[in-house]
Coordinates of C-alpha atoms and ligand atoms in Angstrom, one line a residue:
M6 CA -18.5 11.4 -8.3
S7 CA -15.1 13.5 -8.6
R8 CA -12.2 12.1 -7.1
G9 CA -10.5 14.4 -9.2
D10 CA -9.6 17.8 -8.0
S11 CA -5.5 17.8 -6.6
L12 CA -2.9 15.9 -5.4
E13 CA -3.4 16.8 -1.7
R14 CA -5.9 14.0 -1.6
M15 CA -2.8 11.9 0.3
S16 CA -4.2 12.0 3.2
S17 CA -1.2 11.6 5.7
T18 CA 0.9 14.1 6.0
L19 CA 4.9 14.4 6.6
A20 CA 7.2 16.7 8.0
S21 CA 10.3 17.1 9.4
A22 CA 11.0 17.7 13.0
P23 CA 14.2 18.8 14.9
V24 CA 16.1 16.0 16.7
T25 CA 15.1 17.2 20.0
L26 CA 13.4 15.7 23.5
G27 CA 10.9 19.0 23.3
A28 CA 9.7 17.8 19.5
A29 CA 9.5 14.4 20.2
T30 CA 7.6 14.6 23.1
S31 CA 5.1 17.0 21.8
A32 CA 3.9 14.2 19.7
D33 CA 0.8 11.3 20.7
A34 CA 3.6 9.0 20.0
I35 CA 7.2 8.5 19.7
A36 CA 8.5 5.0 17.4
L37 CA 12.0 4.2 17.6
A38 CA 14.5 1.5 16.3
Y39 CA 16.2 -1.3 17.9
A40 CA 18.9 -3.5 15.7
S41 CA 20.3 -6.8 16.6
D42 CA 23.7 -6.6 18.1
G43 CA 25.9 -9.6 18.4
E44 CA 24.6 -13.0 19.7
S45 CA 21.1 -12.3 21.3
G46 CA 21.2 -8.4 22.2
F47 CA 19.9 -5.7 20.9
V48 CA 20.5 -2.0 20.9
F49 CA 18.7 1.0 20.2
K50 CA 19.5 3.2 17.3
G51 CA 18.5 7.0 16.8
P52 CA 20.0 10.4 15.7
G53 CA 21.9 12.5 18.2
T54 CA 21.2 11.8 21.3
I55 CA 17.8 11.0 21.6
I56 CA 17.4 7.6 22.6
E57 CA 19.2 8.5 25.8
D58 CA 17.2 11.9 25.9
I59 CA 13.8 10.1 26.1
Q60 CA 15.3 7.2 28.8
S61 CA 15.7 9.8 31.2
H62 CA 12.8 11.9 30.5
F63 CA 10.3 9.1 30.6
G64 CA 12.1 7.0 33.4
I65 CA 12.6 3.9 31.5
D66 CA 15.1 1.6 30.5
L67 CA 14.6 0.6 26.9
L68 CA 16.4 -2.5 26.3
D69 CA 14.6 -3.9 29.7
E70 CA 11.0 -2.5 28.2
L71 CA 11.8 -4.6 25.2
S72 CA 13.1 -7.5 27.0
F73 CA 9.8 -7.6 28.3
F74 CA 8.0 -8.5 24.7
S75 CA 10.7 -11.5 24.2
P76 CA 11.6 -9.7 20.8
S77 CA 12.8 -12.0 17.8
G78 CA 14.4 -8.6 16.0
K79 CA 13.0 -9.4 12.9
T80 CA 12.6 -6.5 10.6
G81 CA 9.1 -4.9 11.1
E82 CA 8.4 -6.0 14.8
V83 CA 6.5 -3.4 16.6
F84 CA 5.8 -3.5 20.6
E85 CA 3.7 -0.5 22.0
I86 CA 4.8 0.7 25.7
P87 CA 2.5 3.3 27.2
V88 CA 4.4 5.9 28.9
S89 CA 3.5 9.3 30.6
A90 CA 5.2 12.1 31.9
I91 CA 4.3 15.9 33.1
D92 CA 4.8 18.2 30.2
S93 CA 4.5 15.8 27.4
T94 CA 1.7 14.9 24.8
T95 CA 3.4 11.6 24.1
E96 CA 1.2 8.5 25.3
R97 CA 3.0 5.8 23.5
I98 CA 6.6 4.7 22.3
Y99 CA 6.6 2.0 19.2
L100 CA 9.8 0.1 19.8
T101 CA 10.6 -1.2 16.0
A102 CA 13.2 -4.0 14.8
I103 CA 15.4 -2.7 12.0
G104 CA 17.2 -6.1 11.3
D105 CA 20.2 -5.5 10.1
A106 CA 19.3 -1.9 9.6
T107 CA 20.1 -1.3 6.2
T108 CA 17.9 0.6 3.9
P109 CA 15.2 -2.1 3.0
S110 CA 14.9 -2.8 6.8
L111 CA 14.0 0.8 7.7
R112 CA 11.8 0.9 4.7
L113 CA 9.7 -2.1 6.5
A114 CA 10.2 -0.4 9.5
G115 CA 8.7 2.8 8.4
A116 CA 5.9 0.7 6.9
A117 CA 4.8 -1.4 9.7
I118 CA 5.2 1.4 12.1
A119 CA 2.4 3.3 9.9
R120 CA 0.0 0.0 10.2
K121 CA -0.2 0.9 13.9
V122 CA -1.5 4.4 13.7
R123 CA -3.1 3.8 10.2
G124 CA -6.8 5.3 10.1
K125 CA -6.1 7.3 13.3
K126 CA -5.5 11.0 14.1
T127 CA -2.1 10.4 15.9
T128 CA 1.3 12.6 15.4
L129 CA 4.3 10.0 15.2
Y130 CA 7.5 10.9 15.6
S131 CA 9.7 9.1 13.9
A132 CA 13.5 8.8 15.3
C133 CA 14.3 5.5 13.8
A134 CA 16.5 6.5 10.7
V135 CA 20.2 7.9 11.3
N136 CA 21.7 8.5 7.8
K137 CA 20.5 11.2 4.9
Y138 CA 19.4 8.2 2.8
D139 CA 17.7 6.4 5.3
I140 CA 15.8 9.1 6.7
G141 CA 14.2 9.9 3.2
A142 CA 13.3 6.2 2.3
H143 CA 11.9 5.6 5.8
A144 CA 9.7 9.0 5.3
I145 CA 8.3 7.4 2.2
S146 CA 7.7 4.4 3.8
L147 CA 5.9 5.7 6.3
T148 CA 3.3 7.5 4.2
M149 CA 3.3 3.9 2.0
G150 CA 2.3 1.7 5.4
A151 CA -0.8 4.7 5.9
Y152 CA -2.1 4.6 3.1
L153 CA -6.4 3.7 3.0
W154 CA -8.5 4.0 0.3
S155 CA -12.1 3.7 0.2
L156 CA -15.1 4.5 -1.3
K157 CA -17.3 3.9 2.0
S158 CA -20.0 6.9 2.2
E159 CA -19.2 7.3 6.0
K160 CA -16.1 8.4 6.8
L161 CA -14.9 6.2 9.5
S162 CA -11.1 6.9 9.6
E163 CA -8.8 9.8 10.3
S164 CA -5.4 10.2 8.9
P165 CA -1.9 10.3 10.8
N166 CA 0.8 12.8 10.6
F167 CA 4.0 11.8 10.3
L168 CA 6.9 13.9 12.1
V169 CA 10.3 12.6 10.8
A170 CA 13.4 13.3 13.0
S171 CA 15.7 15.3 11.1
D172 CA 17.6 18.7 10.6
D173 CA 17.7 18.3 7.1
K174 CA 14.2 19.5 6.1
E175 CA 15.1 18.9 1.9
I176 CA 15.5 14.7 2.2
V177 CA 12.1 15.2 4.3
S178 CA 10.7 17.5 2.0
T179 CA 11.5 15.5 -1.5
A180 CA 10.6 12.5 0.4
L181 CA 6.7 14.3 0.8
I182 CA 7.1 14.8 -3.1
F183 CA 7.7 10.8 -3.4
A184 CA 4.8 10.3 -1.5
K185 CA 2.2 12.0 -2.8
A186 CA 3.0 10.7 -6.1
I187 CA 2.8 7.3 -5.2
A188 CA -0.5 7.8 -3.4
L189 CA -1.9 9.4 -6.7
A190 CA -0.8 6.5 -8.6
R191 CA -2.7 4.2 -5.6
D192 CA -5.6 6.3 -5.6
L193 CA -6.1 5.9 -9.8
V194 CA -5.6 2.1 -9.5
H195 CA -7.9 1.7 -6.8
T196 CA -10.6 3.2 -8.5
P197 CA -12.5 1.0 -9.9
S198 CA -13.7 0.8 -13.9
N199 CA -17.1 2.1 -13.5
I200 CA -15.6 5.7 -12.3
K201 CA -12.1 5.1 -14.2
T202 CA -12.9 5.3 -17.8
P203 CA -10.4 6.0 -20.7
A204 CA -11.7 9.7 -20.5
W205 CA -11.9 9.8 -16.8
L206 CA -8.2 9.3 -16.8
A207 CA -7.8 12.1 -19.3
T208 CA -9.4 14.3 -16.7
Q209 CA -7.5 13.7 -14.0
A210 CA -4.3 14.2 -15.9
Q211 CA -5.5 17.5 -17.1
D212 CA -6.7 18.7 -13.7
L213 CA -3.3 17.4 -12.8
A214 CA -1.5 19.1 -15.5
K215 CA -3.3 22.7 -14.7
S216 CA -2.2 22.3 -11.0
N217 CA 1.5 21.2 -11.9
G218 CA 2.7 23.0 -14.5
L219 CA 2.7 20.1 -17.1
K220 CA 1.7 20.1 -20.5
V221 CA -1.1 17.8 -21.5
K222 CA -2.8 16.6 -25.1
V223 CA -5.5 14.0 -25.5
L224 CA -6.0 12.4 -28.4
S225 CA -10.0 10.6 -29.2
G226 CA -12.2 9.6 -31.7
R227 CA -11.3 10.5 -35.6
D228 CA -7.6 12.0 -33.6
L229 CA -6.7 8.2 -33.4
K230 CA -7.2 7.3 -36.9
E231 CA -3.9 6.5 -37.4
F232 CA -3.7 4.7 -33.7
G233 CA -4.8 1.2 -34.7
G234 CA -4.0 -0.7 -31.9
L235 CA -5.6 1.6 -29.2
R236 CA -8.6 1.5 -31.3
A237 CA -8.8 -2.0 -32.3
V238 CA -8.6 -2.7 -28.2
G239 CA -10.9 0.6 -26.9
G240 CA -13.4 -0.1 -29.9
S241 CA -15.1 -2.7 -27.8
S242 CA -16.1 -0.2 -25.2
P243 CA -17.8 2.8 -27.3
K244 CA -18.5 5.2 -24.8
P245 CA -16.6 7.2 -24.3
G246 CA -14.0 5.4 -26.1
P247 CA -10.3 5.2 -26.0
R248 CA -7.8 8.0 -25.2
F249 CA -4.1 9.1 -26.2
I250 CA -2.6 11.2 -23.6
E251 CA 0.3 13.3 -23.6
V252 CA 1.6 14.6 -20.8
S253 CA 5.0 16.6 -21.2
Y254 CA 7.7 18.3 -18.8
A255 CA 10.2 20.6 -19.6
P256 CA 12.1 22.5 -16.4
K257 CA 11.1 25.8 -15.7
N258 CA 14.3 27.7 -15.3
R259 CA 16.5 26.1 -18.2
K260 CA 20.5 26.7 -18.6
K261 CA 20.5 24.8 -21.6
A262 CA 18.2 25.2 -24.9
V263 CA 15.1 22.4 -24.5
G264 CA 16.8 20.5 -27.8
V265 CA 19.9 20.0 -26.2
L266 CA 18.3 18.6 -22.8
P267 CA 18.1 14.7 -23.0
H268 CA 14.4 13.5 -23.7
V269 CA 12.8 10.8 -22.1
V270 CA 9.6 9.2 -23.1
L271 CA 7.4 7.1 -21.2
V272 CA 4.7 4.9 -22.5
G273 CA 2.5 2.8 -20.2
K274 CA -0.4 0.7 -20.5
G275 CA -3.6 2.0 -19.7
I276 CA -6.3 -0.5 -19.9
T277 CA -8.6 0.5 -17.3
F278 CA -10.5 -2.7 -17.2
D279 CA -9.4 -6.3 -18.9
T280 CA -12.0 -8.5 -19.6
G281 CA -10.2 -10.6 -22.0
G282 CA -12.4 -9.2 -24.8
V283 CA -13.7 -12.1 -26.5
S284 CA -11.0 -14.3 -25.9
L285 CA -12.4 -13.9 -22.2
K286 CA -10.6 -14.0 -19.2
R287 CA -10.8 -17.5 -17.4
P288 CA -11.3 -18.2 -14.5
Y289 CA -13.5 -15.6 -13.7
D290 CA -12.1 -14.3 -10.7
S291 CA -8.7 -13.7 -12.5
M292 CA -10.9 -10.7 -13.8
I293 CA -11.8 -9.0 -10.4
A294 CA -8.0 -7.9 -10.0
M295 CA -8.1 -6.2 -13.9
K296 CA -9.3 -2.7 -12.8
S297 CA -5.5 -2.3 -12.0
D298 CA -4.4 -3.0 -15.7
M299 CA -4.0 1.0 -15.8
A300 CA -0.7 0.8 -13.2
G301 CA 1.7 2.1 -15.9
A302 CA -0.3 4.6 -17.0
A303 CA -0.6 5.9 -13.4
A304 CA 2.7 5.2 -12.6
I305 CA 4.0 7.4 -15.4
L306 CA 1.4 10.3 -14.4
A307 CA 2.4 10.3 -10.9
T308 CA 6.3 10.2 -11.7
L309 CA 5.2 13.1 -14.4
T310 CA 3.7 15.3 -11.3
A311 CA 6.8 14.5 -8.8
I312 CA 9.4 15.7 -11.9
E313 CA 7.7 18.9 -12.0
K314 CA 8.1 19.5 -8.4
L315 CA 11.8 18.5 -8.7
Q316 CA 12.5 20.2 -11.9
P317 CA 15.5 18.2 -13.0
N318 CA 17.3 19.4 -16.4
V319 CA 15.6 16.9 -18.7
R320 CA 12.7 16.6 -20.5
V321 CA 10.0 14.0 -20.2
T322 CA 7.5 13.1 -21.8
A323 CA 4.8 10.6 -20.5
L324 CA 2.2 8.9 -23.1
M325 CA -0.9 7.0 -21.4
M326 CA -2.2 4.7 -23.6
C327 CA -6.0 4.2 -22.4
A328 CA -8.7 2.1 -23.4
E329 CA -11.0 -0.3 -21.9
N330 CA -10.8 -4.4 -23.3
A331 CA -14.4 -4.9 -23.0
I332 CA -16.6 -7.6 -24.3
S333 CA -19.0 -6.3 -27.0
A334 CA -20.4 -6.5 -30.5
T335 CA -17.5 -4.2 -31.4
A336 CA -14.8 -6.1 -29.5
Q337 CA -12.1 -6.7 -32.1
R338 CA -12.0 -10.9 -33.2
P339 CA -9.0 -13.5 -32.7
S340 CA -7.7 -13.3 -36.4
D341 CA -8.6 -9.5 -37.0
V342 CA -5.3 -7.6 -39.0
I343 CA -5.2 -4.2 -37.1
K344 CA -2.5 -1.5 -38.5
H345 CA -0.5 0.1 -36.3
Y346 CA 1.2 3.7 -36.1
G347 CA 3.6 3.6 -38.4
G348 CA 2.4 0.9 -40.5
T349 CA 3.0 -2.2 -39.3
T350 CA 0.3 -4.9 -39.4
V351 CA -0.6 -7.0 -36.9
E352 CA -2.7 -10.3 -36.9
V353 CA -4.5 -10.5 -33.5
I354 CA -4.5 -14.2 -32.0
N355 CA -6.0 -13.2 -28.7
T356 CA -7.8 -10.4 -27.4
D357 CA -6.4 -10.8 -24.3
A358 CA -3.2 -9.9 -25.1
E359 CA -4.4 -6.3 -25.5
G360 CA -1.6 -4.6 -24.0
R361 CA 0.8 -5.0 -26.3
L362 CA -1.4 -3.7 -28.9
V363 CA -1.8 -0.4 -27.2
L364 CA 1.8 -0.1 -26.4
A365 CA 2.5 -1.0 -30.1
D366 CA 1.2 2.7 -31.1
G367 CA 2.4 4.8 -28.3
L368 CA 6.4 3.0 -28.8
A369 CA 6.2 3.8 -32.5
Y370 CA 4.3 7.7 -31.5
A371 CA 7.4 8.2 -29.9
D372 CA 10.2 6.3 -32.5
I373 CA 8.4 9.0 -35.2
N374 CA 7.4 12.0 -33.8
L375 CA 9.6 12.4 -30.1
D376 CA 13.1 11.9 -31.1
P377 CA 13.4 10.6 -27.8
D378 CA 17.0 9.5 -26.2
Y379 CA 15.4 6.7 -23.7
L380 CA 12.4 4.9 -24.4
I381 CA 11.0 3.6 -21.3
D382 CA 7.9 1.4 -21.0
I383 CA 6.0 0.0 -18.4
A384 CA 2.8 -2.4 -18.0
T385 CA 1.1 -4.8 -16.2
L386 CA 1.6 -7.2 -19.6
T387 CA 1.7 -10.8 -18.7
G388 CA 0.8 -13.3 -16.1
S389 CA 4.0 -15.3 -16.8
A390 CA 6.2 -12.1 -15.5
T391 CA 4.6 -12.9 -12.3
L392 CA 5.1 -16.5 -12.5
G393 CA 8.6 -16.0 -13.0
L394 CA 9.2 -13.4 -10.5
G395 CA 6.6 -13.0 -7.6
R396 CA 5.5 -9.9 -7.1
Q397 CA 8.7 -8.2 -5.3
F398 CA 10.8 -7.7 -8.6
A399 CA 9.2 -6.1 -11.9
A400 CA 10.7 -7.6 -15.3
M401 CA 13.4 -5.6 -17.0
Y402 CA 14.2 -6.0 -20.7
T403 CA 16.4 -3.9 -22.8
R404 CA 19.5 -4.5 -25.0
D405 CA 21.2 -1.6 -23.6
D406 CA 23.6 -2.6 -20.9
T407 CA 24.0 0.7 -19.6
L408 CA 20.9 1.4 -19.1
A409 CA 19.8 -2.2 -17.5
A410 CA 22.4 -1.2 -14.8
Q411 CA 21.4 2.4 -14.1
F412 CA 17.8 0.9 -13.9
E413 CA 19.1 -1.9 -11.4
I414 CA 20.8 0.7 -9.4
A415 CA 17.6 2.7 -9.4
G416 CA 15.7 -0.3 -8.5
T417 CA 17.8 -1.2 -5.1
H418 CA 18.3 2.6 -4.3
S419 CA 14.6 3.5 -4.5
G420 CA 12.8 0.2 -3.4
D421 CA 11.1 -0.5 -6.4
R422 CA 13.0 -3.3 -7.6
V423 CA 13.8 -5.1 -11.0
W424 CA 15.1 -8.1 -12.4
R425 CA 16.9 -8.1 -16.1
M426 CA 15.4 -10.7 -18.2
P427 CA 16.7 -12.0 -21.7
L428 CA 15.7 -11.0 -24.8
I429 CA 15.5 -14.4 -26.6
N430 CA 15.9 -14.1 -30.1
D431 CA 15.3 -17.7 -30.9
Y432 CA 11.3 -16.6 -29.8
K433 CA 11.0 -14.0 -32.5
D434 CA 9.8 -17.4 -34.7
S435 CA 6.6 -17.1 -32.3
L436 CA 5.9 -13.4 -33.9
R437 CA 5.6 -14.9 -37.4
S438 CA 2.3 -14.6 -39.0
D439 CA 1.0 -16.1 -42.7
V440 CA -1.2 -12.9 -43.7
A441 CA 0.4 -9.6 -41.4
D442 CA 3.9 -8.2 -40.5
F443 CA 3.6 -10.1 -37.3
N444 CA 1.7 -12.2 -35.0
H445 CA 0.8 -10.8 -32.3
A446 CA 0.4 -13.8 -29.5
A447 CA 3.2 -16.3 -29.2
E448 CA 1.2 -20.0 -28.9
K449 CA 1.9 -20.8 -25.6
A450 CA 2.1 -24.8 -26.0
N451 CA 5.1 -23.7 -28.2
Y452 CA 7.1 -21.1 -26.2
S453 CA 6.2 -20.6 -23.2
A454 CA 8.2 -17.3 -22.1
G455 CA 4.9 -15.4 -22.4
S456 CA 7.0 -12.3 -20.9
V457 CA 9.8 -12.8 -23.1
T458 CA 8.2 -12.9 -25.9
A459 CA 5.7 -9.9 -25.6
A460 CA 8.7 -7.6 -24.9
L461 CA 10.3 -9.3 -28.4
F462 CA 7.1 -8.1 -29.7
L463 CA 7.1 -4.7 -28.3
E464 CA 10.8 -4.4 -29.3
H465 CA 9.7 -3.6 -32.8
F466 CA 7.8 -0.6 -32.6
A467 CA 10.7 1.2 -30.3
G468 CA 13.2 1.4 -33.5
N469 CA 16.5 1.8 -33.1
R470 CA 15.8 4.1 -29.5
R471 CA 17.6 3.4 -26.4
W472 CA 14.4 1.2 -25.2
L473 CA 13.4 -0.3 -22.0
H474 CA 10.2 -2.4 -20.9
L475 CA 9.1 -3.0 -17.4
D476 CA 6.4 -6.0 -17.1
I477 CA 4.9 -5.2 -13.6
A478 CA 1.7 -7.1 -13.6
G479 CA 3.6 -8.6 -10.7
T480 CA 4.5 -5.5 -9.0
G481 CA 1.5 -3.2 -10.0
R482 CA -0.8 -4.9 -7.6
S483 CA -0.7 -6.2 -4.1
E484 CA -3.2 -9.1 -3.4
V485 CA -2.4 -9.0 0.4
D486 CA -2.1 -6.0 3.0
A487 CA 1.5 -6.6 3.7
G488 CA 5.4 -4.7 4.0
E489 CA 4.7 -1.4 2.0
N490 CA 1.3 -2.0 0.1
P491 CA -1.8 -2.2 1.1
K492 CA -4.1 -4.6 -1.1
G493 CA -4.5 -3.4 -4.5
G494 CA -2.4 -0.7 -6.6
T495 CA 1.1 -0.3 -4.8
G496 CA 2.2 2.7 -7.0
Y497 CA 5.5 0.6 -7.9
G498 CA 7.4 2.4 -10.6
V499 CA 6.7 6.0 -9.0
R500 CA 10.0 5.6 -6.6
L501 CA 11.8 3.7 -9.8
L502 CA 11.6 6.2 -12.6
T503 CA 11.7 9.1 -10.6
S504 CA 15.3 8.4 -9.1
W505 CA 16.5 7.4 -12.7
I506 CA 15.1 10.5 -14.0
L507 CA 16.7 12.5 -11.3
S508 CA 20.1 10.6 -11.7
L509 CA 20.2 11.7 -15.6
K510 CA 20.7 15.6 -14.8
Ligands
BES611 N1 -3.6 -7.9 -18.1 C1 -2.9 -9.0 -18.6 C2 -2.0 -9.5 -18.1 C3 -2.1 -9.6 -16.2 C4 -2.4 -11.0 -15.3 C5 -1.7 -8.8 -15.2 C6 -2.4 -11.1 -14.1 C7 -1.7 -8.9 -13.7 C8 -2.2 -10.1 -13.3 C9 -2.5 -9.1 -19.8 O1 -3.7 -7.9 -20.5 C10 -2.7 -10.2 -20.3 O2 -4.0 -10.8 -20.4 N2 -2.2 -10.9 -20.8 C11 -2.0 -12.2 -20.9 C12 -1.3 -13.1 -22.4 C13 -1.7 -13.9 -23.1 C14 -3.2 -14.1 -23.8 C15 -0.4 -13.9 -24.2 C16 -1.5 -13.2 -20.4 O3 -0.3 -13.2 -19.3 O4 -1.9 -14.3 -20.0
MN612 MN1 -5.5 -9.3 -21.3
ZN613 ZN1 -4.0 -6.4 -19.6

């Protein structure tokens, strides 16, 4: 089976359309936004005179129509009114609540409207967003809400085409670049692990690099000699074994020499399936979600495809640390001691804490070989991160206040939100081992703070670099089909990392 070939696999399309009645009424459906106005009233909001034009064209009073439904005004509420008029294709108008009319509300409204046309061959003209930034955010969320993924042999669904009312073509074409990258990350996460081996991920990266002008280097087998963490985890699955995938971007038309551009290195956890290894996951049904344990690696690969199209003046290298954490006769054992890239020795306590082992090699490799100005890792690392923050915010760790502030802004700005967590020095004791430089996982009974102790472990391998760690165990996957997300991979991190990198140039 090959779901390989191109980024064009995002099925819904997205384009800008002029803010004119003609453009609106040539679509099958039109989405319009209403917001609360004072005590109990509502007001329709749209660019230019589109609201008035549509009312007179169809001979309707939108507020009257709305009151028929007894609306609550809660963001994402959608009502459908059938319409018809001579000279127009339009059959439906979707009335959509945008609550307080903020950017996050326009995102949710976009996803809610898109769900109405998901799987249908409908052309939808959305005139919900007015200002430039909201138009981009709303456009991305339309495609997020329309996302469908399946390996059903019978093709049952079609794909909607979105037209976003805007005269700013660039904002919508940038949104499309984001949308495709998010869909790519989601596709990779949704792909089941019998298909998605580390070698398969390497092929995906190579194919994407070819069509996108990125460079890619893949290490496997003997070439991974020094990557003790990657081998210890990936050795459990003899064929095809672990892969180190390095994807790099440099701008095409450089004004400055490559050496002086800021260098961002992204390290992603790419565990293609996490059984827990010998320390088997319990309860067993918690394992089903573990095909998503490569969401970090998917996010950085997808980010690079977007970055390549947007050509910012920075260098970016993505290190995808790919292995399966299987249970087999060649699996590592609790009490094994391994040697990481760069020489640090680590006593393995619980083979289910495999993510930090593969990330440690990646961080050390970056520190030793790549001279990064920024070293960022992203991983579905600990269940504890989800306990603390739920599924809407990623846990962010860094000692660098400036970098933390940049990510907080990029998070709010992009919709992929983060919450800064403390690197608590007192808990470093938990990483002491009697027989190795470090013990790789804290005893739960003594420390509890699983996401914090995991971050402290990783910090050692980042050397003195400007380092930031994102624990996306909660945000990388959604257990429900709601808001912007389908059940399964969310594509979390693509908007965050891409927005942050663009802010550096
Ligand atoms: N991949 C899991 C973390 C995870 C859990 C991600 C739930 C998404 C949803 C990770 O490899 C893991 O098993 N972590 C352990 C660490 C523990 C053994 C120290 C955990 O969180 O329990
Ligand atoms: Mn695990
Ligand atoms: Zn894992």
